Amino acid sequence: MLSLFVVAMTTTGWAQKDKNVVENAVGSKDHTTLVAAVKAAGLVETLTGKGPFTVFAPTNAAFAKLPKGTVETLLKPENKATLQAILTYHVVAGNIDSKALVAAIKKGNGKATVTTVQGGTLVATLDGSNVIITDEKGNKATVTAVDIYSSNGVIHVLDSVVLPK
């Protein structure tokens, strides 16, 4: 079950272990919206820091699922605090790779709750071989790629944006 999950990430080809999580996101053509948001939120310095961080990184397609105009509105300077809250909700302190995440789900009788840097929680569960991340509003995102190892943490790719309360 886990082998298919891990293969999805290792075949992406854009990650380099000697680069930090931001540098690796910059190298991904599927994360340009996330990179723009991180810059607009003033989080580049934080996320290039020592870490370690586990980043649940929504793709451009994930951001495109939000209501029309949402991303553009969030990128405005007057919405910086809201954008920071949303982005830091996608970050967990520590280095949680796919093996550790699946183990925590199994140990937790089918679910693992993690606290985000924003202060909220995300719940991870399994649906077959897929890891599902559920936010505090009940929205679900599927982890589509795992274990993008970086010098200061690990990235897992999400197909949807998760939102705090």
PDB file of C-alpha atoms in Angstrom:
ATOM      1  CA  MET A   1       0.000   0.000   0.000  1.00  0.00           C
ATOM      2  CA  LEU A   2       2.678   2.523   0.973  1.00  0.00           C
ATOM      3  CA  SER A   3       4.879   1.694  -2.021  1.00  0.00           C
ATOM      4  CA  LEU A   4       2.464   3.271  -4.539  1.00  0.00           C
ATOM      5  CA  PHE A   5       2.191   6.311  -2.297  1.00  0.00           C
ATOM      6  CA  VAL A   6       5.956   6.809  -2.121  1.00  0.00           C
ATOM      7  CA  VAL A   7       6.522   6.196  -5.841  1.00  0.00           C
ATOM      8  CA  ALA A   8       4.192   9.081  -6.693  1.00  0.00           C
ATOM      9  CA  MET A   9       6.532  11.542  -5.031  1.00  0.00           C
ATOM     10  CA  THR A  10       9.887  10.191  -5.968  1.00  0.00           C
ATOM     11  CA  THR A  11       9.090  10.441  -9.682  1.00  0.00           C
ATOM     12  CA  THR A  12       8.398  14.189  -9.690  1.00  0.00           C
ATOM     13  CA  GLY A  13      12.050  15.004 -10.293  1.00  0.00           C
ATOM     14  CA  TRP A  14      12.038  18.640  -9.160  1.00  0.00           C
ATOM     15  CA  ALA A  15      13.228  18.209  -5.578  1.00  0.00           C
ATOM     16  CA  GLN A  16      16.788  18.453  -4.380  1.00  0.00           C
ATOM     17  CA  LYS A  17      17.709  17.464  -0.826  1.00  0.00           C
ATOM     18  CA  ASP A  18      20.294  20.227  -0.531  1.00  0.00           C
ATOM     19  CA  LYS A  19      17.659  22.916  -1.185  1.00  0.00           C
ATOM     20  CA  ASN A  20      15.240  24.200   1.461  1.00  0.00           C
ATOM     21  CA  VAL A  21      11.463  23.802   1.208  1.00  0.00           C
ATOM     22  CA  VAL A  22      11.007  27.202  -0.470  1.00  0.00           C
ATOM     23  CA  GLU A  23      13.770  26.592  -3.013  1.00  0.00           C
ATOM     24  CA  ASN A  24      12.239  23.216  -3.867  1.00  0.00           C
ATOM     25  CA  ALA A  25       8.785  24.759  -4.253  1.00  0.00           C
ATOM     26  CA  VAL A  26      10.274  27.428  -6.534  1.00  0.00           C
ATOM     27  CA  GLY A  27      11.645  24.588  -8.675  1.00  0.00           C
ATOM     28  CA  SER A  28       8.188  23.099  -9.201  1.00  0.00           C
ATOM     29  CA  LYS A  29       6.076  24.324 -12.130  1.00  0.00           C
ATOM     30  CA  ASP A  30       3.010  23.069 -10.220  1.00  0.00           C
ATOM     31  CA  HIS A  31       3.581  25.344  -7.208  1.00  0.00           C
ATOM     32  CA  THR A  32       3.938  28.836  -8.685  1.00  0.00           C
ATOM     33  CA  THR A  33       0.790  30.063  -6.923  1.00  0.00           C
ATOM     34  CA  LEU A  34       2.057  28.752  -3.588  1.00  0.00           C
ATOM     35  CA  VAL A  35       5.417  30.437  -4.115  1.00  0.00           C
ATOM     36  CA  ALA A  36       3.718  33.748  -4.985  1.00  0.00           C
ATOM     37  CA  ALA A  37       1.566  33.440  -1.867  1.00  0.00           C
ATOM     38  CA  VAL A  38       4.567  32.677   0.371  1.00  0.00           C
ATOM     39  CA  LYS A  39       6.319  35.766  -0.994  1.00  0.00           C
ATOM     40  CA  ALA A  40       3.232  37.978  -0.592  1.00  0.00           C
ATOM     41  CA  ALA A  41       2.768  36.744   2.980  1.00  0.00           C
ATOM     42  CA  GLY A  42       6.374  37.563   3.876  1.00  0.00           C
ATOM     43  CA  LEU A  43       7.086  33.950   4.848  1.00  0.00           C
ATOM     44  CA  VAL A  44      10.134  33.266   2.679  1.00  0.00           C
ATOM     45  CA  GLU A  45      12.604  34.025   5.481  1.00  0.00           C
ATOM     46  CA  THR A  46      10.666  31.869   7.962  1.00  0.00           C
ATOM     47  CA  LEU A  47      10.399  28.873   5.632  1.00  0.00           C
ATOM     48  CA  THR A  48      14.021  29.075   4.561  1.00  0.00           C
ATOM     49  CA  GLY A  49      15.028  28.890   8.235  1.00  0.00           C
ATOM     50  CA  LYS A  50      16.478  25.916  10.051  1.00  0.00           C
ATOM     51  CA  GLY A  51      13.183  24.061  10.556  1.00  0.00           C
ATOM     52  CA  PRO A  52      12.536  21.244  10.285  1.00  0.00           C
ATOM     53  CA  PHE A  53       9.183  21.805   8.629  1.00  0.00           C
ATOM     54  CA  THR A  54       6.621  19.475   7.137  1.00  0.00           C
ATOM     55  CA  VAL A  55       4.827  21.381   4.403  1.00  0.00           C
ATOM     56  CA  PHE A  56       1.542  20.247   2.891  1.00  0.00           C
ATOM     57  CA  ALA A  57       1.898  22.082  -0.418  1.00  0.00           C
ATOM     58  CA  PRO A  58      -1.201  22.754  -2.530  1.00  0.00           C
ATOM     59  CA  THR A  59      -0.662  22.746  -6.286  1.00  0.00           C
ATOM     60  CA  ASN A  60      -1.717  25.486  -8.695  1.00  0.00           C
ATOM     61  CA  ALA A  61      -4.745  23.314  -9.543  1.00  0.00           C
ATOM     62  CA  ALA A  62      -5.607  23.174  -5.819  1.00  0.00           C
ATOM     63  CA  PHE A  63      -5.622  26.970  -5.586  1.00  0.00           C
ATOM     64  CA  ALA A  64      -7.702  27.103  -8.780  1.00  0.00           C
ATOM     65  CA  LYS A  65     -10.459  25.129  -6.981  1.00  0.00           C
ATOM     66  CA  LEU A  66     -11.025  28.081  -4.624  1.00  0.00           C
ATOM     67  CA  PRO A  67     -13.854  30.469  -5.541  1.00  0.00           C
ATOM     68  CA  LYS A  68     -12.968  32.818  -8.394  1.00  0.00           C
ATOM     69  CA  GLY A  69     -10.981  35.824  -7.194  1.00  0.00           C
ATOM     70  CA  THR A  70      -9.969  34.283  -3.851  1.00  0.00           C
ATOM     71  CA  VAL A  71      -6.255  33.986  -4.624  1.00  0.00           C
ATOM     72  CA  GLU A  72      -6.064  37.489  -6.102  1.00  0.00           C
ATOM     73  CA  THR A  73      -7.818  38.905  -3.042  1.00  0.00           C
ATOM     74  CA  LEU A  74      -5.529  37.049  -0.633  1.00  0.00           C
ATOM     75  CA  LEU A  75      -2.421  38.328  -2.419  1.00  0.00           C
ATOM     76  CA  LYS A  76      -3.355  41.955  -1.718  1.00  0.00           C
ATOM     77  CA  PRO A  77      -1.231  43.649   0.992  1.00  0.00           C
ATOM     78  CA  GLU A  78      -4.278  44.376   3.164  1.00  0.00           C
ATOM     79  CA  ASN A  79      -4.950  40.616   3.430  1.00  0.00           C
ATOM     80  CA  LYS A  80      -1.422  39.639   4.468  1.00  0.00           C
ATOM     81  CA  ALA A  81      -2.445  38.388   7.940  1.00  0.00           C
ATOM     82  CA  THR A  82      -5.179  36.153   6.509  1.00  0.00           C
ATOM     83  CA  LEU A  83      -2.798  34.796   3.879  1.00  0.00           C
ATOM     84  CA  GLN A  84      -0.158  34.112   6.546  1.00  0.00           C
ATOM     85  CA  ALA A  85      -2.718  32.205   8.617  1.00  0.00           C
ATOM     86  CA  ILE A  86      -3.764  30.065   5.653  1.00  0.00           C
ATOM     87  CA  LEU A  87      -0.196  29.298   4.604  1.00  0.00           C
ATOM     88  CA  THR A  88       1.090  28.517   8.090  1.00  0.00           C
ATOM     89  CA  TYR A  89      -1.915  26.191   8.472  1.00  0.00           C
ATOM     90  CA  HIS A  90      -0.206  24.062   5.795  1.00  0.00           C
ATOM     91  CA  VAL A  91       2.996  23.777   7.862  1.00  0.00           C
ATOM     92  CA  VAL A  92       3.754  21.467  10.786  1.00  0.00           C
ATOM     93  CA  ALA A  93       6.876  21.819  12.933  1.00  0.00           C
ATOM     94  CA  GLY A  94       9.076  18.740  12.611  1.00  0.00           C
ATOM     95  CA  ASN A  95      10.014  16.351   9.872  1.00  0.00           C
ATOM     96  CA  ILE A  96       7.083  13.993   9.218  1.00  0.00           C
ATOM     97  CA  ASP A  97       7.763  11.805   6.213  1.00  0.00           C
ATOM     98  CA  SER A  98       5.158   9.498   4.665  1.00  0.00           C
ATOM     99  CA  LYS A  99       6.283   6.474   6.660  1.00  0.00           C
ATOM    100  CA  ALA A 100       5.938   8.359   9.955  1.00  0.00           C
ATOM    101  CA  LEU A 101       2.577   9.816   8.921  1.00  0.00           C
ATOM    102  CA  VAL A 102       1.125   6.424   7.963  1.00  0.00           C
ATOM    103  CA  ALA A 103       2.503   4.909  11.183  1.00  0.00           C
ATOM    104  CA  ALA A 104       0.848   7.674  13.226  1.00  0.00           C
ATOM    105  CA  ILE A 105      -2.467   7.060  11.440  1.00  0.00           C
ATOM    106  CA  LYS A 106      -2.283   3.344  12.204  1.00  0.00           C
ATOM    107  CA  LYS A 107      -1.233   3.982  15.812  1.00  0.00           C
ATOM    108  CA  GLY A 108      -4.158   6.398  16.187  1.00  0.00           C
ATOM    109  CA  ASN A 109      -6.670   3.739  15.107  1.00  0.00           C
ATOM    110  CA  GLY A 110      -7.185   5.271  11.690  1.00  0.00           C
ATOM    111  CA  LYS A 111      -6.367   8.920  12.236  1.00  0.00           C
ATOM    112  CA  ALA A 112      -3.516  11.174  13.238  1.00  0.00           C
ATOM    113  CA  THR A 113      -4.005  14.762  14.371  1.00  0.00           C
ATOM    114  CA  VAL A 114      -1.173  17.232  13.875  1.00  0.00           C
ATOM    115  CA  THR A 115      -0.910  20.806  15.111  1.00  0.00           C
ATOM    116  CA  THR A 116       0.040  23.344  12.493  1.00  0.00           C
ATOM    117  CA  VAL A 117       2.371  26.307  12.885  1.00  0.00           C
ATOM    118  CA  GLN A 118      -0.770  28.484  12.628  1.00  0.00           C
ATOM    119  CA  GLY A 119      -2.083  26.765  15.791  1.00  0.00           C
ATOM    120  CA  GLY A 120      -4.913  24.801  14.227  1.00  0.00           C
ATOM    121  CA  THR A 121      -5.096  21.085  13.587  1.00  0.00           C
ATOM    122  CA  LEU A 122      -5.160  18.815  10.573  1.00  0.00           C
ATOM    123  CA  VAL A 123      -6.381  15.221  10.671  1.00  0.00           C
ATOM    124  CA  ALA A 124      -4.709  12.600   8.487  1.00  0.00           C
ATOM    125  CA  THR A 125      -6.521   9.379   7.580  1.00  0.00           C
ATOM    126  CA  LEU A 126      -6.128   6.629   5.017  1.00  0.00           C
ATOM    127  CA  ASP A 127      -8.529   5.929   2.166  1.00  0.00           C
ATOM    128  CA  GLY A 128      -7.075   2.809   0.623  1.00  0.00           C
ATOM    129  CA  SER A 129      -3.502   3.766  -0.169  1.00  0.00           C
ATOM    130  CA  ASN A 130      -4.223   7.508  -0.182  1.00  0.00           C
ATOM    131  CA  VAL A 131      -3.560   9.798   2.733  1.00  0.00           C
ATOM    132  CA  ILE A 132      -6.416  12.259   3.205  1.00  0.00           C
ATOM    133  CA  ILE A 133      -5.902  15.519   5.093  1.00  0.00           C
ATOM    134  CA  THR A 134      -9.027  17.011   6.675  1.00  0.00           C
ATOM    135  CA  ASP A 135      -9.058  20.612   7.842  1.00  0.00           C
ATOM    136  CA  GLU A 136     -10.976  22.138  10.747  1.00  0.00           C
ATOM    137  CA  LYS A 137     -13.891  22.984   8.450  1.00  0.00           C
ATOM    138  CA  GLY A 138     -14.251  19.383   7.273  1.00  0.00           C
ATOM    139  CA  ASN A 139     -12.727  19.996   3.828  1.00  0.00           C
ATOM    140  CA  LYS A 140     -10.598  17.158   2.500  1.00  0.00           C
ATOM    141  CA  ALA A 141      -7.405  17.142   0.459  1.00  0.00           C
ATOM    142  CA  THR A 142      -5.641  14.113  -0.950  1.00  0.00           C
ATOM    143  CA  VAL A 143      -1.875  13.827  -0.664  1.00  0.00           C
ATOM    144  CA  THR A 144      -0.810  13.231  -4.258  1.00  0.00           C
ATOM    145  CA  ALA A 145       2.944  13.068  -3.770  1.00  0.00           C
ATOM    146  CA  VAL A 146       5.084  12.510  -0.698  1.00  0.00           C
ATOM    147  CA  ASP A 147       8.559  12.810   0.708  1.00  0.00           C
ATOM    148  CA  ILE A 148      10.059  15.709  -1.172  1.00  0.00           C
ATOM    149  CA  TYR A 149      13.054  15.878   1.119  1.00  0.00           C
ATOM    150  CA  SER A 150      14.623  19.281   1.599  1.00  0.00           C
ATOM    151  CA  SER A 151      17.497  20.580   3.689  1.00  0.00           C
ATOM    152  CA  ASN A 152      15.064  21.915   6.309  1.00  0.00           C
ATOM    153  CA  GLY A 153      12.164  19.500   6.110  1.00  0.00           C
ATOM    154  CA  VAL A 154       9.864  17.557   3.865  1.00  0.00           C
ATOM    155  CA  ILE A 155       7.068  18.486   1.455  1.00  0.00           C
ATOM    156  CA  HIS A 156       3.901  16.530   0.698  1.00  0.00           C
ATOM    157  CA  VAL A 157       1.758  17.710  -2.221  1.00  0.00           C
ATOM    158  CA  LEU A 158      -1.998  18.336  -1.782  1.00  0.00           C
ATOM    159  CA  ASP A 159      -4.711  18.429  -4.434  1.00  0.00           C
ATOM    160  CA  SER A 160      -6.751  20.995  -2.463  1.00  0.00           C
ATOM    161  CA  VAL A 161      -6.134  23.947  -0.174  1.00  0.00           C
ATOM    162  CA  VAL A 162      -6.945  23.299   3.497  1.00  0.00           C
ATOM    163  CA  LEU A 163      -8.364  26.124   5.592  1.00  0.00           C
ATOM    164  CA  PRO A 164      -8.312  26.922   9.295  1.00  0.00           C
ATOM    165  CA  LYS A 165     -11.458  27.838  11.243  1.00  0.00           C
TER     166      LYS A 165
END
